[in-house]
Tab-separated table of C-alpha atoms in Angstrom:
chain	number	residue	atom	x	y	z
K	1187	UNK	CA	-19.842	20.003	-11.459
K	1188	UNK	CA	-17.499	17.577	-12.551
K	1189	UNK	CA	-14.922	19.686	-13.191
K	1190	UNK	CA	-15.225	20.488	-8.796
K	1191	UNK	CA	-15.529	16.805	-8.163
K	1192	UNK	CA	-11.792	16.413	-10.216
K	1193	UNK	CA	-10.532	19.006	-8.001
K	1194	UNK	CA	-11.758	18.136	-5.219
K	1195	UNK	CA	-10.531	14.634	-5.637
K	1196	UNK	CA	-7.421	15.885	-6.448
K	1197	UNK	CA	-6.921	17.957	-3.793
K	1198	UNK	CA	-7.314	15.292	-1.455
K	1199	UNK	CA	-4.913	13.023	-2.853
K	1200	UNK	CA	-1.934	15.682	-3.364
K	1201	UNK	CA	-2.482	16.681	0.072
K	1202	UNK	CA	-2.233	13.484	1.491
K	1203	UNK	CA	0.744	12.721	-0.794
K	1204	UNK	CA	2.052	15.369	0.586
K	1205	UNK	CA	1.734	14.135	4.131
K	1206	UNK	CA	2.891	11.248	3.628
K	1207	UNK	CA	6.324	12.454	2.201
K	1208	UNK	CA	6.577	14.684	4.989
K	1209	UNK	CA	5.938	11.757	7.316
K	1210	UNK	CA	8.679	9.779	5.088
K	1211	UNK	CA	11.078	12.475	5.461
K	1212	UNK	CA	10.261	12.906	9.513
K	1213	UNK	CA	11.184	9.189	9.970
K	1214	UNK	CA	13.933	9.165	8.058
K	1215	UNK	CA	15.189	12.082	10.181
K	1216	UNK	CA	14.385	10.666	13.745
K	1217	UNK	CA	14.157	7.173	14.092
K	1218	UNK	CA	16.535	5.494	16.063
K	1219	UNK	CA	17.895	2.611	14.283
K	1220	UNK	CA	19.041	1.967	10.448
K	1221	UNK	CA	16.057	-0.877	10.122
K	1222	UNK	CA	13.055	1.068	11.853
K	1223	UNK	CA	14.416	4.215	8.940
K	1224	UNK	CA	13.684	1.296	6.130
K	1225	UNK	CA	10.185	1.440	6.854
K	1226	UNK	CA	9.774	5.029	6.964
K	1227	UNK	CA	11.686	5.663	3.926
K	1228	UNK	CA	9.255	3.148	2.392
K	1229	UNK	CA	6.440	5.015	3.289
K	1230	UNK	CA	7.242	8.523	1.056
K	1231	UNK	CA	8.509	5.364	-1.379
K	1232	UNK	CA	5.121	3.731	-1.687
K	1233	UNK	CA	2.064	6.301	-0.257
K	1234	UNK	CA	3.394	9.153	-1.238
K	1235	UNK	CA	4.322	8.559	-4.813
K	1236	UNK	CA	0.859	6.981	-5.405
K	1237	UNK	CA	-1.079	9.372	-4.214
K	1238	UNK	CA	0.887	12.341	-5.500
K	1239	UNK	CA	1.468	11.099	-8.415
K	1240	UNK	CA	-2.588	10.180	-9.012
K	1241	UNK	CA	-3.448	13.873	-7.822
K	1242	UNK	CA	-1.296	14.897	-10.340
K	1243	UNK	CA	-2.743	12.520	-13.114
K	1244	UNK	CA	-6.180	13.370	-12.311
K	1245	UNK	CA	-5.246	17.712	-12.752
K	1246	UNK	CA	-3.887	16.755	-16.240
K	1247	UNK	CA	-6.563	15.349	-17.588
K	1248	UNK	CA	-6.757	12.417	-20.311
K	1249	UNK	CA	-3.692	12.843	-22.721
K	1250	UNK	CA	0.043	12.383	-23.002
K	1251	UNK	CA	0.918	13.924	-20.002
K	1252	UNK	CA	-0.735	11.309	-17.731
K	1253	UNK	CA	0.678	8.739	-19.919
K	1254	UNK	CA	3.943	10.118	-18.319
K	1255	UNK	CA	2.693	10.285	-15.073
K	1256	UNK	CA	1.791	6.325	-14.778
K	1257	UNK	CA	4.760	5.451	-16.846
K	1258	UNK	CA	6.893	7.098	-13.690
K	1259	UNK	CA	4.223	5.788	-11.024
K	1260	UNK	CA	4.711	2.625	-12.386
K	1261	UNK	CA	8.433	2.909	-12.800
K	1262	UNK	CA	8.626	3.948	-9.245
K	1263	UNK	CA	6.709	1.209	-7.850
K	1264	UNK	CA	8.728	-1.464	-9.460
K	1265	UNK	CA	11.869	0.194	-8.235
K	1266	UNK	CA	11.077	1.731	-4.957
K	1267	UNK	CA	11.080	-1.776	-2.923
K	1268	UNK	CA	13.703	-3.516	-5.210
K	1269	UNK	CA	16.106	-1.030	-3.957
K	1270	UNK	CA	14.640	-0.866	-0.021
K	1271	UNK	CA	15.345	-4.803	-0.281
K	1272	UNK	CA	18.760	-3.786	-2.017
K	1273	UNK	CA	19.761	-1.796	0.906
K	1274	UNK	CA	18.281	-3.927	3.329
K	1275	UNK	CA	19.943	-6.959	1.766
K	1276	UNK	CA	23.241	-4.990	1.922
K	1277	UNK	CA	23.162	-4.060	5.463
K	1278	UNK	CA	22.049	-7.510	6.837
K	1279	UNK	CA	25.207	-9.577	4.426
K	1280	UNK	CA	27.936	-6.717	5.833
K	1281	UNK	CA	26.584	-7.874	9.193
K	1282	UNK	CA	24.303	-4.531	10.410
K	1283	UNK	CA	22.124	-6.307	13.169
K	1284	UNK	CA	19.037	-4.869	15.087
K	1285	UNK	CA	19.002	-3.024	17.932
K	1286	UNK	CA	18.206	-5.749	20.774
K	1287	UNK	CA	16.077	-5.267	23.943
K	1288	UNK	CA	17.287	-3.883	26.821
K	1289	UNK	CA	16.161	-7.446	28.099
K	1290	UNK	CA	17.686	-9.495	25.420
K	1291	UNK	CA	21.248	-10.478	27.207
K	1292	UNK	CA	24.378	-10.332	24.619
K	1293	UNK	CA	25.479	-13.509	23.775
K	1294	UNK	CA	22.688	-15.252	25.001
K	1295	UNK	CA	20.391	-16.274	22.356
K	1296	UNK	CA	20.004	-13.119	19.657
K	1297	UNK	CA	23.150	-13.178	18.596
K	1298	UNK	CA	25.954	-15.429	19.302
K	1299	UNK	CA	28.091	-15.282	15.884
K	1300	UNK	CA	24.914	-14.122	13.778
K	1301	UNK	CA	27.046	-14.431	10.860
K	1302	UNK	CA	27.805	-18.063	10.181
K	1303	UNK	CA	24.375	-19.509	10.954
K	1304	UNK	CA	22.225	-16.477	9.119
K	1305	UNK	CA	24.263	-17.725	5.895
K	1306	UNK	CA	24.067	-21.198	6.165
K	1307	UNK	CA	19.979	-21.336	6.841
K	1308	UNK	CA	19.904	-19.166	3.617
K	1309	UNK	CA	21.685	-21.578	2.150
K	1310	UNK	CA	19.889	-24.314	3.222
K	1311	UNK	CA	16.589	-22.805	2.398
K	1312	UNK	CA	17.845	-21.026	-1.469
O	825	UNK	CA	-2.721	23.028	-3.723
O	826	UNK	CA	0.998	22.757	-6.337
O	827	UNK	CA	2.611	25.124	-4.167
O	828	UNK	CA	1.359	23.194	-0.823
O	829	UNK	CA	2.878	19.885	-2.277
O	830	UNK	CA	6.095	21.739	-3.150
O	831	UNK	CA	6.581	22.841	-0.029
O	832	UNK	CA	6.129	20.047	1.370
O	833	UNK	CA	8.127	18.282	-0.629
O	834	UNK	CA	10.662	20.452	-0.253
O	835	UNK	CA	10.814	20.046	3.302
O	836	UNK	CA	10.748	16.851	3.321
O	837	UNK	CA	14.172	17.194	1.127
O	838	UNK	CA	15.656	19.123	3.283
O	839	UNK	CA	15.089	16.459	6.084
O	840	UNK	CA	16.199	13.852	4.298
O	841	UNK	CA	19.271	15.489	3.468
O	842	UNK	CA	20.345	16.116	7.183
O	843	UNK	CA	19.577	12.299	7.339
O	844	UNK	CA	22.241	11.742	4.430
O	845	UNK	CA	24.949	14.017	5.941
O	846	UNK	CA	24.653	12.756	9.469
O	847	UNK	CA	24.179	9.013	8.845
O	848	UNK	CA	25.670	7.093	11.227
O	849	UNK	CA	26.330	4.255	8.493
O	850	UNK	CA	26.974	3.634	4.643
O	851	UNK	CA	23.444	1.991	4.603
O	852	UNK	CA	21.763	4.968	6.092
O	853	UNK	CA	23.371	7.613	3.746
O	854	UNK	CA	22.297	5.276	0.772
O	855	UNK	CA	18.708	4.751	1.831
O	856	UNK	CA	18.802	8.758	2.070
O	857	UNK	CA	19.996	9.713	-1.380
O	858	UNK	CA	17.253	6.846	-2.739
O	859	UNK	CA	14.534	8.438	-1.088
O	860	UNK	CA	15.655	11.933	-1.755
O	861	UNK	CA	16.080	11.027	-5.652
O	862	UNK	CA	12.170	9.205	-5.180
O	863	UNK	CA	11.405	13.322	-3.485
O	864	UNK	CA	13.431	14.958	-5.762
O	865	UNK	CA	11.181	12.954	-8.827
O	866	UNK	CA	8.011	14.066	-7.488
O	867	UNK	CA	9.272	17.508	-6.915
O	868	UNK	CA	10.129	17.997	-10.742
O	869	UNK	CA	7.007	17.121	-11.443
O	870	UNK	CA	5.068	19.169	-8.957
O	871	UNK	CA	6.995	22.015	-10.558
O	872	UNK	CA	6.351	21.366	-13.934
O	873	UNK	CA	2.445	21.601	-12.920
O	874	UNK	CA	3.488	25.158	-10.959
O	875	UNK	CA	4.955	26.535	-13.967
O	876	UNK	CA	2.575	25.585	-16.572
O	877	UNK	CA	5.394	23.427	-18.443
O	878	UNK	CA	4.577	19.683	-17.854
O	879	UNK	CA	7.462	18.629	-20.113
O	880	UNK	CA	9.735	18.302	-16.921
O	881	UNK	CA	8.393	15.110	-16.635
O	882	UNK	CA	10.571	13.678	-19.213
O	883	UNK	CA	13.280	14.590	-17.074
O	884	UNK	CA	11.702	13.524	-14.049
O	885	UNK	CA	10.865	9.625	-15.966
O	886	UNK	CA	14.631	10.052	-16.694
O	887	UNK	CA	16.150	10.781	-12.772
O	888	UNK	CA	13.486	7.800	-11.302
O	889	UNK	CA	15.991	5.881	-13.981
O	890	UNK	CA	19.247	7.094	-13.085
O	891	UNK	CA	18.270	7.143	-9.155
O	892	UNK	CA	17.753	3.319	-9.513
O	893	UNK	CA	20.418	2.702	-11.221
O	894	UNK	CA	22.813	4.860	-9.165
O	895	UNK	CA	21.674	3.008	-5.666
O	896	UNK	CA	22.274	-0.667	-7.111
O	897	UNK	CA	25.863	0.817	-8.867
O	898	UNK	CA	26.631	2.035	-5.170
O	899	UNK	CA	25.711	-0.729	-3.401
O	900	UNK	CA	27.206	-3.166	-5.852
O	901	UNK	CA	30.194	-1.129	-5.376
O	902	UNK	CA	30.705	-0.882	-1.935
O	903	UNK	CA	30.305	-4.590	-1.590
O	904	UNK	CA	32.462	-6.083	-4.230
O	905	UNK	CA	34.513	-2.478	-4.584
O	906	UNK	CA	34.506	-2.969	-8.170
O	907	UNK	CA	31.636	-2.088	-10.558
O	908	UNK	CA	32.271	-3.795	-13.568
O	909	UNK	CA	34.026	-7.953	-13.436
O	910	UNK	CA	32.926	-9.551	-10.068
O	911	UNK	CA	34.725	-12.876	-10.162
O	912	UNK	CA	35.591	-13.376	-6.736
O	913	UNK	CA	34.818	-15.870	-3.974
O	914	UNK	CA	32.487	-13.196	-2.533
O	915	UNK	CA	29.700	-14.018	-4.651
O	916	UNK	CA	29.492	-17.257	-3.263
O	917	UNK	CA	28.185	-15.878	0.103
O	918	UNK	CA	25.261	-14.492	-1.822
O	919	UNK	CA	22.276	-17.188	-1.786
């Protein structure tokens, strides 16, 4: 009985895991511009380690094994958004900008010289 | 329900990989190889439960290290293009 709950459970959660890389990947693959692929690479980053990585905790059982398995879900979680906001951090200071509206003129208001002003309200605000 | 997550996870490799050879930018080929290292973790794992051998993991604790690592070396890299001694007036940009 419990041993069909565990599975059960577990089932669920590598499944979904599993979808939710898949998703990750799919994102990745076919959105349009470099800062909507952030969040889908954060997806597989976040839901899909968690989930797979529980699945796979609860088909060990207690022991040393799942002692690995949170010491690389926890691992993972520390460094999965340090090195999204790494990237991101990256693109934005080498001057990568968002795709604008089709409405948004060019030189209007979005972006005339994003570079200067973007640096000195962070410094300002830091 | 190992070999559906493998699958899947292979798949999902594969994707990401045509994302990190036909990146239009740096920033997109270095998001791709993080989140194909983060795939490439779980996938070590899910293997290591296919085969009945869950000592993979050790390795798999040890490429979620090296995959960090190797993302903030590139990125530290392509900014500064050096690695090691950063003492230039670029680092005052950063806030």
């Amino acid at each position: 009985m419990m041993e069909t709950l565990v599975n059960i459970l577990s089932w669920i959660l590598i499944v979904s895991g599993s979808f939710f890389a898949i998703i990750g990947a799919i994102g990745t693959l076919r959105f349009p511009d470099f800062w909507s692929r952030l969040h889908a690479a954060s997806i597989s980053d976040s839901a899909g380690v968690i989930l797979l990585l529980l699945g796979m905790m609860l088909q060990a059982g207690p022991g040393l094994i799942a002692v690995k398995l949170l010491i690389i879900l926890i691992f993972l979680f520390i460094t999965g958004p340090t090195s999204t906001h790494a990237v991101a951090n990256a693109a934005l200071v080498s001057g990568l900008r968002p795709r604008q509206l089709p409405s948004a003129k060019p030189g209007t208001d979005a972006e005339p010289a994003p570079d200067d002003e973007n640096q000195q309200k962070q410094g300002d605000a830091s | 329900m190992f070999v559906l997550a493998s699958i899947a996870l292979f798949i999902a490799m594969i994707l990401v990989l045509v994302r990190l050879f036909t990146g239009p930018t740096l920033y997109d080929r270095v998001l791709a190889v993080n989140s194909f290292g983060t795939h490439t973790v779980l996938f070590i794992g899910v293997l290591g439960f296919l085969s009945g051998r869950p000592d993979f993991l050790d390795i798999a604790l040890l490429y979620a290290l090296i995959n960090f690592v190797g993302t903030i070396a590139i990125l530290k890299f392509f900014r500064y293009r050096a690695i090691g001694d950063v003492r230039r007036e670029t680092s005052k940009t950063e806030s």
